[in-house]
Amino acid sequence: MPYLQPFDPWKSPLCTCPTKYSLNPYTGCGHRCLYCYATSFIKDFYHPRPKKEFLRIIEREIKNIPEGSLISLSNSSDPYQPLEETYKLTRKFLELLLERNYRILIITKSDLVLRDLELLAKLRCAVSLTITSKTLYPKLEPFAPSYEKRLQTIKALSEAKIPVSVRLDPIIPVLNEGEILEILDEIAPYVKHITVSTYKAKPDSLKRLIDAFPEKKSFFEKLYLKEGKRFGNAIYLRDEIRYKLIYPVYQKARRYNLSFATCREGLKDFKNPEKCDGSFLIP
Ligand code: SF4
């Protein structure tokens, strides 16, 4: 299977992303987020490893990708996860693009992206930073950078004039729904676009959440296993619950005059096709 391939979100009719290519320099991810959906389809996901012969293969594959294309790093791992400090595969790939005209979307939770600030400034790129919680990240995302570091990263990207959007997701009922609104207050001066989505359960991620928050076991089981609805390969909350979780964020984003989209929710009021991933910010 090629390393650089057309983005295919399991053919989900709810995905509103623009056409793009997807690249994961690493298989698996060291941030070990409890809610991660990729653990359900990638073996040994929490034991990340660099892709074999990454540079040699990617140098060949990039020649087949039309210039001007949008390339997204990464959709099933974090391109600036801890391994990147050692292997620098993401950086080497970006260096490869210096003489070429591609549009790059970086999706990360890590302040390590700031190491490549000068490089990013020379490319046509935007960064989408994900924040889920101010206080629960040590439990929800045990090996990802702190909330404070992510906030500093957003500010530094904004000062460097690199377009930055924020994914406030996943919104998990009761756990972080209040905090998401506080976070939005703090990031609003530095970002142009917000993407939100609710937590869609898979058997393994739901088990991890329940193990981490045993006092919420019956609550989560009721919302997802009893009342939730299966869509594709995930279990969604009922529409009215998702609407209630998203609407306050939408209202606040509007007050701050930020562009707003949801990710694979399918709720008609919040549709913003082609803008959901923040790639429209790329110069
Ligand atoms: S950063 Fe993304 S890919 Fe990595 S574990 Fe967390 S949710 Fe999964």
PDB file of C-alpha atoms and ligand atoms in Angstrom:
ATOM      1  CA  MET A   1       0.000   0.000   0.000  1.00  0.00           C
ATOM      2  CA  PRO A   2       1.433   3.430  -0.922  1.00  0.00           C
ATOM      3  CA  TYR A   3       2.470   5.731   1.931  1.00  0.00           C
ATOM      4  CA  LEU A   4       0.953   8.765   0.218  1.00  0.00           C
ATOM      5  CA  GLN A   5      -2.608   7.951  -0.750  1.00  0.00           C
ATOM      6  CA  PRO A   6      -5.955   9.639  -1.370  1.00  0.00           C
ATOM      7  CA  PHE A   7      -7.718  10.389   1.906  1.00  0.00           C
ATOM      8  CA  ASP A   8     -10.511   7.873   2.315  1.00  0.00           C
ATOM      9  CA  PRO A   9     -12.536   8.196   5.534  1.00  0.00           C
ATOM     10  CA  TRP A  10     -14.029   4.717   5.159  1.00  0.00           C
ATOM     11  CA  LYS A  11     -16.226   6.179   2.392  1.00  0.00           C
ATOM     12  CA  SER A  12     -18.258   7.953   5.081  1.00  0.00           C
ATOM     13  CA  PRO A  13     -21.126   9.947   3.526  1.00  0.00           C
ATOM     14  CA  LEU A  14     -20.814  12.310   6.507  1.00  0.00           C
ATOM     15  CA  CYS A  15     -17.271  13.405   5.658  1.00  0.00           C
ATOM     16  CA  THR A  16     -17.191  16.897   4.124  1.00  0.00           C
ATOM     17  CA  CYS A  17     -13.410  17.126   3.640  1.00  0.00           C
ATOM     18  CA  PRO A  18     -12.045  18.462   0.371  1.00  0.00           C
ATOM     19  CA  THR A  19     -10.174  16.057  -1.882  1.00  0.00           C
ATOM     20  CA  LYS A  20      -6.746  15.473  -0.407  1.00  0.00           C
ATOM     21  CA  TYR A  21      -3.890  13.053   0.063  1.00  0.00           C
ATOM     22  CA  SER A  22      -3.058  11.583   3.440  1.00  0.00           C
ATOM     23  CA  LEU A  23       0.364  10.711   4.825  1.00  0.00           C
ATOM     24  CA  ASN A  24       1.401   9.074   8.102  1.00  0.00           C
ATOM     25  CA  PRO A  25       5.192   8.995   8.516  1.00  0.00           C
ATOM     26  CA  TYR A  26       4.646   6.705  11.524  1.00  0.00           C
ATOM     27  CA  THR A  27       2.453   3.676  12.102  1.00  0.00           C
ATOM     28  CA  GLY A  28       0.689   4.074  15.431  1.00  0.00           C
ATOM     29  CA  CYS A  29       0.954   6.961  17.832  1.00  0.00           C
ATOM     30  CA  GLY A  30       2.702   7.549  21.144  1.00  0.00           C
ATOM     31  CA  HIS A  31       0.210  10.044  22.526  1.00  0.00           C
ATOM     32  CA  ARG A  32      -2.039   7.152  23.522  1.00  0.00           C
ATOM     33  CA  CYS A  33      -5.321   9.065  23.623  1.00  0.00           C
ATOM     34  CA  LEU A  34      -8.028   6.925  25.216  1.00  0.00           C
ATOM     35  CA  TYR A  35     -10.643   7.969  22.682  1.00  0.00           C
ATOM     36  CA  CYS A  36      -8.435   7.305  19.629  1.00  0.00           C
ATOM     37  CA  TYR A  37     -10.389   5.627  16.830  1.00  0.00           C
ATOM     38  CA  ALA A  38      -7.310   4.384  14.946  1.00  0.00           C
ATOM     39  CA  THR A  39      -6.542   1.724  17.582  1.00  0.00           C
ATOM     40  CA  SER A  40      -9.465  -0.274  16.243  1.00  0.00           C
ATOM     41  CA  PHE A  41      -7.924  -0.820  12.811  1.00  0.00           C
ATOM     42  CA  ILE A  42      -4.135  -0.502  13.243  1.00  0.00           C
ATOM     43  CA  LYS A  43      -2.306  -3.310  15.027  1.00  0.00           C
ATOM     44  CA  ASP A  44      -0.136  -2.414  18.043  1.00  0.00           C
ATOM     45  CA  PHE A  45      -1.216   1.175  17.643  1.00  0.00           C
ATOM     46  CA  TYR A  46       0.188   2.316  20.981  1.00  0.00           C
ATOM     47  CA  HIS A  47       3.629   0.948  20.033  1.00  0.00           C
ATOM     48  CA  PRO A  48       4.430   3.378  17.249  1.00  0.00           C
ATOM     49  CA  ARG A  49       7.165   2.785  14.723  1.00  0.00           C
ATOM     50  CA  PRO A  50       8.578   4.720  11.770  1.00  0.00           C
ATOM     51  CA  LYS A  51       7.384   3.653   8.346  1.00  0.00           C
ATOM     52  CA  LYS A  52       9.965   1.385   6.706  1.00  0.00           C
ATOM     53  CA  GLU A  53      12.299   3.098   4.231  1.00  0.00           C
ATOM     54  CA  PHE A  54      10.061   6.119   4.511  1.00  0.00           C
ATOM     55  CA  LEU A  55      12.271   8.637   2.739  1.00  0.00           C
ATOM     56  CA  ARG A  56      13.273   6.426  -0.145  1.00  0.00           C
ATOM     57  CA  ILE A  57       9.662   5.454  -0.833  1.00  0.00           C
ATOM     58  CA  ILE A  58       8.164   8.897  -0.339  1.00  0.00           C
ATOM     59  CA  GLU A  59      10.693  10.510  -2.688  1.00  0.00           C
ATOM     60  CA  ARG A  60       9.448   8.161  -5.373  1.00  0.00           C
ATOM     61  CA  GLU A  61       5.736   8.530  -4.566  1.00  0.00           C
ATOM     62  CA  ILE A  62       5.702  12.318  -4.444  1.00  0.00           C
ATOM     63  CA  LYS A  63       6.605  12.405  -8.135  1.00  0.00           C
ATOM     64  CA  ASN A  64       3.181  10.905  -8.899  1.00  0.00           C
ATOM     65  CA  ILE A  65       1.199  13.501  -6.944  1.00  0.00           C
ATOM     66  CA  PRO A  66       0.100  16.514  -9.030  1.00  0.00           C
ATOM     67  CA  GLU A  67       1.544  19.818  -7.827  1.00  0.00           C
ATOM     68  CA  GLY A  68      -1.031  22.023  -6.125  1.00  0.00           C
ATOM     69  CA  SER A  69      -2.551  18.981  -4.356  1.00  0.00           C
ATOM     70  CA  LEU A  70      -3.488  19.129  -0.696  1.00  0.00           C
ATOM     71  CA  ILE A  71      -1.504  16.741   1.531  1.00  0.00           C
ATOM     72  CA  SER A  72      -2.694  16.133   5.077  1.00  0.00           C
ATOM     73  CA  LEU A  73      -0.330  14.923   7.849  1.00  0.00           C
ATOM     74  CA  SER A  74      -1.654  12.975   9.583  1.00  0.00           C
ATOM     75  CA  ASN A  75      -5.039  11.351   9.777  1.00  0.00           C
ATOM     76  CA  SER A  76      -4.227   8.146  11.674  1.00  0.00           C
ATOM     77  CA  SER A  77      -1.284   9.270  13.829  1.00  0.00           C
ATOM     78  CA  ASP A  78       0.371  12.495  14.989  1.00  0.00           C
ATOM     79  CA  PRO A  79       3.204  13.657  12.691  1.00  0.00           C
ATOM     80  CA  TYR A  80       4.847  15.368  15.707  1.00  0.00           C
ATOM     81  CA  GLN A  81       4.457  12.510  18.172  1.00  0.00           C
ATOM     82  CA  PRO A  82       7.489  11.732  20.415  1.00  0.00           C
ATOM     83  CA  LEU A  83       9.204   9.519  17.787  1.00  0.00           C
ATOM     84  CA  GLU A  84       9.554  12.571  15.532  1.00  0.00           C
ATOM     85  CA  GLU A  85      12.162  14.016  17.907  1.00  0.00           C
ATOM     86  CA  THR A  86      14.425  11.088  17.039  1.00  0.00           C
ATOM     87  CA  TYR A  87      13.577  10.187  13.453  1.00  0.00           C
ATOM     88  CA  LYS A  88      12.542  13.583  12.016  1.00  0.00           C
ATOM     89  CA  LEU A  89      10.558  11.885   9.224  1.00  0.00           C
ATOM     90  CA  THR A  90       7.947  14.641   9.161  1.00  0.00           C
ATOM     91  CA  ARG A  91      10.652  17.289   8.915  1.00  0.00           C
ATOM     92  CA  LYS A  92      12.468  15.407   6.154  1.00  0.00           C
ATOM     93  CA  PHE A  93       9.240  15.085   4.187  1.00  0.00           C
ATOM     94  CA  LEU A  94       8.545  18.823   4.525  1.00  0.00           C
ATOM     95  CA  GLU A  95      12.106  19.583   3.360  1.00  0.00           C
ATOM     96  CA  LEU A  96      11.417  17.491   0.304  1.00  0.00           C
ATOM     97  CA  LEU A  97       8.507  19.782  -0.559  1.00  0.00           C
ATOM     98  CA  LEU A  98      10.525  23.004  -0.424  1.00  0.00           C
ATOM     99  CA  GLU A  99      11.155  23.082  -4.155  1.00  0.00           C
ATOM    100  CA  ARG A 100       7.656  21.914  -4.992  1.00  0.00           C
ATOM    101  CA  ASN A 101       4.233  23.495  -4.931  1.00  0.00           C
ATOM    102  CA  TYR A 102       1.974  21.503  -2.617  1.00  0.00           C
ATOM    103  CA  ARG A 103      -0.580  22.585  -0.012  1.00  0.00           C
ATOM    104  CA  ILE A 104       0.165  21.087   3.392  1.00  0.00           C
ATOM    105  CA  LEU A 105      -2.184  20.616   6.324  1.00  0.00           C
ATOM    106  CA  ILE A 106      -0.496  19.610   9.595  1.00  0.00           C
ATOM    107  CA  ILE A 107      -2.778  18.052  12.228  1.00  0.00           C
ATOM    108  CA  THR A 108      -1.104  17.707  15.609  1.00  0.00           C
ATOM    109  CA  LYS A 109      -1.362  17.991  19.387  1.00  0.00           C
ATOM    110  CA  SER A 110       2.315  18.726  19.877  1.00  0.00           C
ATOM    111  CA  ASP A 111       4.445  21.787  20.498  1.00  0.00           C
ATOM    112  CA  LEU A 112       7.205  19.935  18.618  1.00  0.00           C
ATOM    113  CA  VAL A 113       5.714  21.497  15.483  1.00  0.00           C
ATOM    114  CA  LEU A 114       7.422  24.732  16.591  1.00  0.00           C
ATOM    115  CA  ARG A 115      10.819  23.144  15.934  1.00  0.00           C
ATOM    116  CA  ASP A 116       9.936  23.415  12.219  1.00  0.00           C
ATOM    117  CA  LEU A 117       8.500  26.910  12.321  1.00  0.00           C
ATOM    118  CA  GLU A 118      10.991  28.377   9.828  1.00  0.00           C
ATOM    119  CA  LEU A 119      10.443  25.499   7.456  1.00  0.00           C
ATOM    120  CA  LEU A 120       6.661  25.782   7.676  1.00  0.00           C
ATOM    121  CA  ALA A 121       6.878  29.497   6.950  1.00  0.00           C
ATOM    122  CA  LYS A 122       8.489  28.684   3.590  1.00  0.00           C
ATOM    123  CA  LEU A 123       5.703  26.283   2.562  1.00  0.00           C
ATOM    124  CA  ARG A 124       2.052  26.699   1.639  1.00  0.00           C
ATOM    125  CA  CYS A 125       0.726  25.295   4.865  1.00  0.00           C
ATOM    126  CA  ALA A 126      -1.720  25.579   7.750  1.00  0.00           C
ATOM    127  CA  VAL A 127      -1.680  23.887  11.136  1.00  0.00           C
ATOM    128  CA  SER A 128      -4.697  22.330  12.836  1.00  0.00           C
ATOM    129  CA  LEU A 129      -4.027  21.866  16.543  1.00  0.00           C
ATOM    130  CA  THR A 130      -6.264  19.581  18.592  1.00  0.00           C
ATOM    131  CA  ILE A 131      -7.330  20.398  22.154  1.00  0.00           C
ATOM    132  CA  THR A 132      -9.728  18.207  24.118  1.00  0.00           C
ATOM    133  CA  SER A 133      -9.469  19.369  27.718  1.00  0.00           C
ATOM    134  CA  LYS A 134      -7.730  21.810  30.047  1.00  0.00           C
ATOM    135  CA  THR A 135      -7.664  19.507  33.060  1.00  0.00           C
ATOM    136  CA  LEU A 136      -8.291  15.943  31.894  1.00  0.00           C
ATOM    137  CA  TYR A 137      -5.518  15.639  29.296  1.00  0.00           C
ATOM    138  CA  PRO A 138      -3.247  13.658  31.690  1.00  0.00           C
ATOM    139  CA  LYS A 139      -5.948  10.996  31.758  1.00  0.00           C
ATOM    140  CA  LEU A 140      -7.419  11.327  28.281  1.00  0.00           C
ATOM    141  CA  GLU A 141      -4.159  11.888  26.374  1.00  0.00           C
ATOM    142  CA  PRO A 142      -1.492  10.641  28.792  1.00  0.00           C
ATOM    143  CA  PHE A 143       1.576  11.173  26.581  1.00  0.00           C
ATOM    144  CA  ALA A 144       0.505  14.268  24.656  1.00  0.00           C
ATOM    145  CA  PRO A 145       1.751  17.779  25.534  1.00  0.00           C
ATOM    146  CA  SER A 146      -0.083  19.730  28.231  1.00  0.00           C
ATOM    147  CA  TYR A 147      -2.891  22.175  27.579  1.00  0.00           C
ATOM    148  CA  GLU A 148      -0.549  25.074  28.398  1.00  0.00           C
ATOM    149  CA  LYS A 149       2.005  23.911  25.819  1.00  0.00           C
ATOM    150  CA  ARG A 150      -0.668  23.619  23.156  1.00  0.00           C
ATOM    151  CA  LEU A 151      -1.926  27.102  23.954  1.00  0.00           C
ATOM    152  CA  GLN A 152       1.616  28.477  23.645  1.00  0.00           C
ATOM    153  CA  THR A 153       1.975  26.641  20.344  1.00  0.00           C
ATOM    154  CA  ILE A 154      -1.149  28.277  18.951  1.00  0.00           C
ATOM    155  CA  LYS A 155       0.131  31.700  19.992  1.00  0.00           C
ATOM    156  CA  ALA A 156       3.575  31.084  18.476  1.00  0.00           C
ATOM    157  CA  LEU A 157       2.098  29.871  15.174  1.00  0.00           C
ATOM    158  CA  SER A 158      -0.185  32.869  15.049  1.00  0.00           C
ATOM    159  CA  GLU A 159       2.725  35.264  15.740  1.00  0.00           C
ATOM    160  CA  ALA A 160       4.706  33.573  12.960  1.00  0.00           C
ATOM    161  CA  LYS A 161       1.726  34.230  10.647  1.00  0.00           C
ATOM    162  CA  ILE A 162       1.148  30.551   9.999  1.00  0.00           C
ATOM    163  CA  PRO A 163      -2.610  30.011   9.628  1.00  0.00           C
ATOM    164  CA  VAL A 164      -3.840  28.007  12.587  1.00  0.00           C
ATOM    165  CA  SER A 165      -7.164  26.380  13.300  1.00  0.00           C
ATOM    166  CA  VAL A 166      -8.167  24.331  16.315  1.00  0.00           C
ATOM    167  CA  ARG A 167      -9.999  21.065  16.559  1.00  0.00           C
ATOM    168  CA  LEU A 168     -11.961  21.121  19.808  1.00  0.00           C
ATOM    169  CA  ASP A 169     -12.667  17.437  19.917  1.00  0.00           C
ATOM    170  CA  PRO A 170     -13.871  14.980  20.729  1.00  0.00           C
ATOM    171  CA  ILE A 171     -16.571  16.476  22.951  1.00  0.00           C
ATOM    172  CA  ILE A 172     -17.358  13.744  25.461  1.00  0.00           C
ATOM    173  CA  PRO A 173     -20.638  14.227  27.364  1.00  0.00           C
ATOM    174  CA  VAL A 174     -20.135  15.501  30.921  1.00  0.00           C
ATOM    175  CA  LEU A 175     -16.349  15.026  30.804  1.00  0.00           C
ATOM    176  CA  ASN A 176     -15.234  18.061  28.804  1.00  0.00           C
ATOM    177  CA  GLU A 177     -18.315  19.813  27.408  1.00  0.00           C
ATOM    178  CA  GLY A 178     -17.966  22.778  29.823  1.00  0.00           C
ATOM    179  CA  GLU A 179     -14.223  23.087  29.397  1.00  0.00           C
ATOM    180  CA  ILE A 180     -14.501  23.267  25.616  1.00  0.00           C
ATOM    181  CA  LEU A 181     -16.256  26.628  25.975  1.00  0.00           C
ATOM    182  CA  GLU A 182     -13.551  27.963  28.326  1.00  0.00           C
ATOM    183  CA  ILE A 183     -10.855  26.818  25.912  1.00  0.00           C
ATOM    184  CA  LEU A 184     -12.586  28.613  23.068  1.00  0.00           C
ATOM    185  CA  ASP A 185     -12.414  31.872  25.061  1.00  0.00           C
ATOM    186  CA  GLU A 186      -8.659  31.454  25.432  1.00  0.00           C
ATOM    187  CA  ILE A 187      -7.798  30.486  21.878  1.00  0.00           C
ATOM    188  CA  ALA A 188     -10.184  32.816  20.030  1.00  0.00           C
ATOM    189  CA  PRO A 189      -7.727  35.730  19.582  1.00  0.00           C
ATOM    190  CA  TYR A 190      -5.197  33.503  17.822  1.00  0.00           C
ATOM    191  CA  VAL A 191      -7.218  31.308  15.481  1.00  0.00           C
ATOM    192  CA  LYS A 192      -9.421  31.719  12.425  1.00  0.00           C
ATOM    193  CA  HIS A 193     -11.330  28.467  12.336  1.00  0.00           C
ATOM    194  CA  ILE A 194     -12.784  25.910  14.753  1.00  0.00           C
ATOM    195  CA  THR A 195     -13.726  22.307  14.056  1.00  0.00           C
ATOM    196  CA  VAL A 196     -15.682  20.289  16.591  1.00  0.00           C
ATOM    197  CA  SER A 197     -16.945  16.752  16.776  1.00  0.00           C
ATOM    198  CA  THR A 198     -18.545  14.567  19.399  1.00  0.00           C
ATOM    199  CA  TYR A 199     -17.008  11.355  20.646  1.00  0.00           C
ATOM    200  CA  LYS A 200     -18.017   8.399  18.465  1.00  0.00           C
ATOM    201  CA  ALA A 201     -17.538   5.180  20.359  1.00  0.00           C
ATOM    202  CA  LYS A 202     -15.788   2.057  19.207  1.00  0.00           C
ATOM    203  CA  PRO A 203     -15.722  -0.985  21.479  1.00  0.00           C
ATOM    204  CA  ASP A 204     -12.044  -0.624  22.406  1.00  0.00           C
ATOM    205  CA  SER A 205     -12.064   3.149  22.980  1.00  0.00           C
ATOM    206  CA  LEU A 206     -15.279   2.988  25.013  1.00  0.00           C
ATOM    207  CA  LYS A 207     -13.727   0.317  27.228  1.00  0.00           C
ATOM    208  CA  ARG A 208     -10.659   2.511  27.803  1.00  0.00           C
ATOM    209  CA  LEU A 209     -12.856   5.472  28.726  1.00  0.00           C
ATOM    210  CA  ILE A 210     -14.921   3.397  31.143  1.00  0.00           C
ATOM    211  CA  ASP A 211     -11.756   1.930  32.708  1.00  0.00           C
ATOM    212  CA  ALA A 212     -10.418   5.462  33.225  1.00  0.00           C
ATOM    213  CA  PHE A 213     -13.720   6.852  34.530  1.00  0.00           C
ATOM    214  CA  PRO A 214     -15.432   3.869  36.215  1.00  0.00           C
ATOM    215  CA  GLU A 215     -17.898   6.163  37.987  1.00  0.00           C
ATOM    216  CA  LYS A 216     -19.320   7.044  34.531  1.00  0.00           C
ATOM    217  CA  LYS A 217     -19.738   3.427  33.420  1.00  0.00           C
ATOM    218  CA  SER A 218     -23.536   3.248  33.518  1.00  0.00           C
ATOM    219  CA  PHE A 219     -23.831   6.763  32.069  1.00  0.00           C
ATOM    220  CA  PHE A 220     -21.661   5.956  29.035  1.00  0.00           C
ATOM    221  CA  GLU A 221     -23.259   2.548  28.552  1.00  0.00           C
ATOM    222  CA  LYS A 222     -26.718   4.108  28.541  1.00  0.00           C
ATOM    223  CA  LEU A 223     -25.795   6.920  26.117  1.00  0.00           C
ATOM    224  CA  TYR A 224     -23.799   4.793  23.692  1.00  0.00           C
ATOM    225  CA  LEU A 225     -24.727   1.115  24.051  1.00  0.00           C
ATOM    226  CA  LYS A 226     -28.430   1.459  24.882  1.00  0.00           C
ATOM    227  CA  GLU A 227     -29.498   4.698  23.205  1.00  0.00           C
ATOM    228  CA  GLY A 228     -26.730   5.394  20.684  1.00  0.00           C
ATOM    229  CA  LYS A 229     -27.027   4.673  16.988  1.00  0.00           C
ATOM    230  CA  ARG A 230     -24.561   2.800  14.861  1.00  0.00           C
ATOM    231  CA  PHE A 231     -23.258   4.705  11.877  1.00  0.00           C
ATOM    232  CA  GLY A 232     -20.593   3.082   9.741  1.00  0.00           C
ATOM    233  CA  ASN A 233     -18.144   1.486  12.135  1.00  0.00           C
ATOM    234  CA  ALA A 234     -18.844   3.733  15.156  1.00  0.00           C
ATOM    235  CA  ILE A 235     -21.615   4.368  17.665  1.00  0.00           C
ATOM    236  CA  TYR A 236     -22.983   7.925  17.640  1.00  0.00           C
ATOM    237  CA  LEU A 237     -24.850   9.707  20.411  1.00  0.00           C
ATOM    238  CA  ARG A 238     -28.480  10.511  19.667  1.00  0.00           C
ATOM    239  CA  ASP A 239     -28.881  13.516  17.359  1.00  0.00           C
ATOM    240  CA  GLU A 240     -30.450  15.765  20.006  1.00  0.00           C
ATOM    241  CA  ILE A 241     -27.599  15.096  22.440  1.00  0.00           C
ATOM    242  CA  ARG A 242     -24.966  15.874  19.814  1.00  0.00           C
ATOM    243  CA  TYR A 243     -26.876  19.014  18.897  1.00  0.00           C
ATOM    244  CA  LYS A 244     -26.905  20.136  22.547  1.00  0.00           C
ATOM    245  CA  LEU A 245     -23.167  19.538  22.870  1.00  0.00           C
ATOM    246  CA  ILE A 246     -22.271  21.385  19.672  1.00  0.00           C
ATOM    247  CA  TYR A 247     -24.680  24.310  19.660  1.00  0.00           C
ATOM    248  CA  PRO A 248     -23.087  26.337  22.522  1.00  0.00           C
ATOM    249  CA  VAL A 249     -19.669  26.041  20.866  1.00  0.00           C
ATOM    250  CA  TYR A 250     -21.149  27.139  17.549  1.00  0.00           C
ATOM    251  CA  GLN A 251     -22.819  30.157  19.176  1.00  0.00           C
ATOM    252  CA  LYS A 252     -19.629  31.210  20.921  1.00  0.00           C
ATOM    253  CA  ALA A 253     -17.523  30.763  17.766  1.00  0.00           C
ATOM    254  CA  ARG A 254     -19.999  33.020  15.939  1.00  0.00           C
ATOM    255  CA  ARG A 255     -19.671  35.651  18.662  1.00  0.00           C
ATOM    256  CA  TYR A 256     -15.912  35.603  18.126  1.00  0.00           C
ATOM    257  CA  ASN A 257     -16.463  35.782  14.378  1.00  0.00           C
ATOM    258  CA  LEU A 258     -14.627  32.501  13.797  1.00  0.00           C
ATOM    259  CA  SER A 259     -15.382  30.184  10.959  1.00  0.00           C
ATOM    260  CA  PHE A 260     -16.939  26.966  12.299  1.00  0.00           C
ATOM    261  CA  ALA A 261     -17.441  23.419  11.095  1.00  0.00           C
ATOM    262  CA  THR A 262     -18.140  19.988  12.468  1.00  0.00           C
ATOM    263  CA  CYS A 263     -16.461  16.703  11.569  1.00  0.00           C
ATOM    264  CA  ARG A 264     -18.687  13.857  10.398  1.00  0.00           C
ATOM    265  CA  GLU A 265     -21.738  14.877  12.420  1.00  0.00           C
ATOM    266  CA  GLY A 266     -24.267  15.196   9.604  1.00  0.00           C
ATOM    267  CA  LEU A 267     -26.329  17.745  11.590  1.00  0.00           C
ATOM    268  CA  LYS A 268     -27.690  20.131   8.992  1.00  0.00           C
ATOM    269  CA  ASP A 269     -27.318  23.374  10.989  1.00  0.00           C
ATOM    270  CA  PHE A 270     -23.571  22.985  11.315  1.00  0.00           C
ATOM    271  CA  LYS A 271     -22.603  21.833   7.855  1.00  0.00           C
ATOM    272  CA  ASN A 272     -19.758  23.776   6.304  1.00  0.00           C
ATOM    273  CA  PRO A 273     -18.574  21.580   3.449  1.00  0.00           C
ATOM    274  CA  GLU A 274     -14.964  21.785   2.305  1.00  0.00           C
ATOM    275  CA  LYS A 275     -14.073  24.001   5.274  1.00  0.00           C
ATOM    276  CA  CYS A 276     -14.191  21.368   7.997  1.00  0.00           C
ATOM    277  CA  ASP A 277     -10.486  20.514   8.127  1.00  0.00           C
ATOM    278  CA  GLY A 278      -9.194  24.118   8.067  1.00  0.00           C
ATOM    279  CA  SER A 279      -7.236  23.567   4.846  1.00  0.00           C
ATOM    280  CA  PHE A 280      -9.041  26.523   3.231  1.00  0.00           C
ATOM    281  CA  LEU A 281      -6.695  28.714   5.344  1.00  0.00           C
ATOM    282  CA  ILE A 282      -3.653  27.586   3.362  1.00  0.00           C
ATOM    283  CA  PRO A 283      -2.392  30.540   1.322  1.00  0.00           C
TER     284      PRO A 283
HETATM  285  S1  SF4 B   1      -2.851  12.027  18.798  1.00  0.00           S
HETATM  286 FE1  SF4 B   1      -4.463  11.322  17.399  1.00  0.00          FE
HETATM  287  S2  SF4 B   1      -3.613   9.483  16.436  1.00  0.00           S
HETATM  288 FE2  SF4 B   1      -2.374   9.909  18.266  1.00  0.00          FE
HETATM  289  S3  SF4 B   1      -3.308   8.636  19.870  1.00  0.00           S
HETATM  290 FE3  SF4 B   1      -4.217  10.703  19.977  1.00  0.00          FE
HETATM  291  S4  SF4 B   1      -6.104  10.566  18.742  1.00  0.00           S
HETATM  292 FE4  SF4 B   1      -4.803   8.782  18.198  1.00  0.00          FE
END
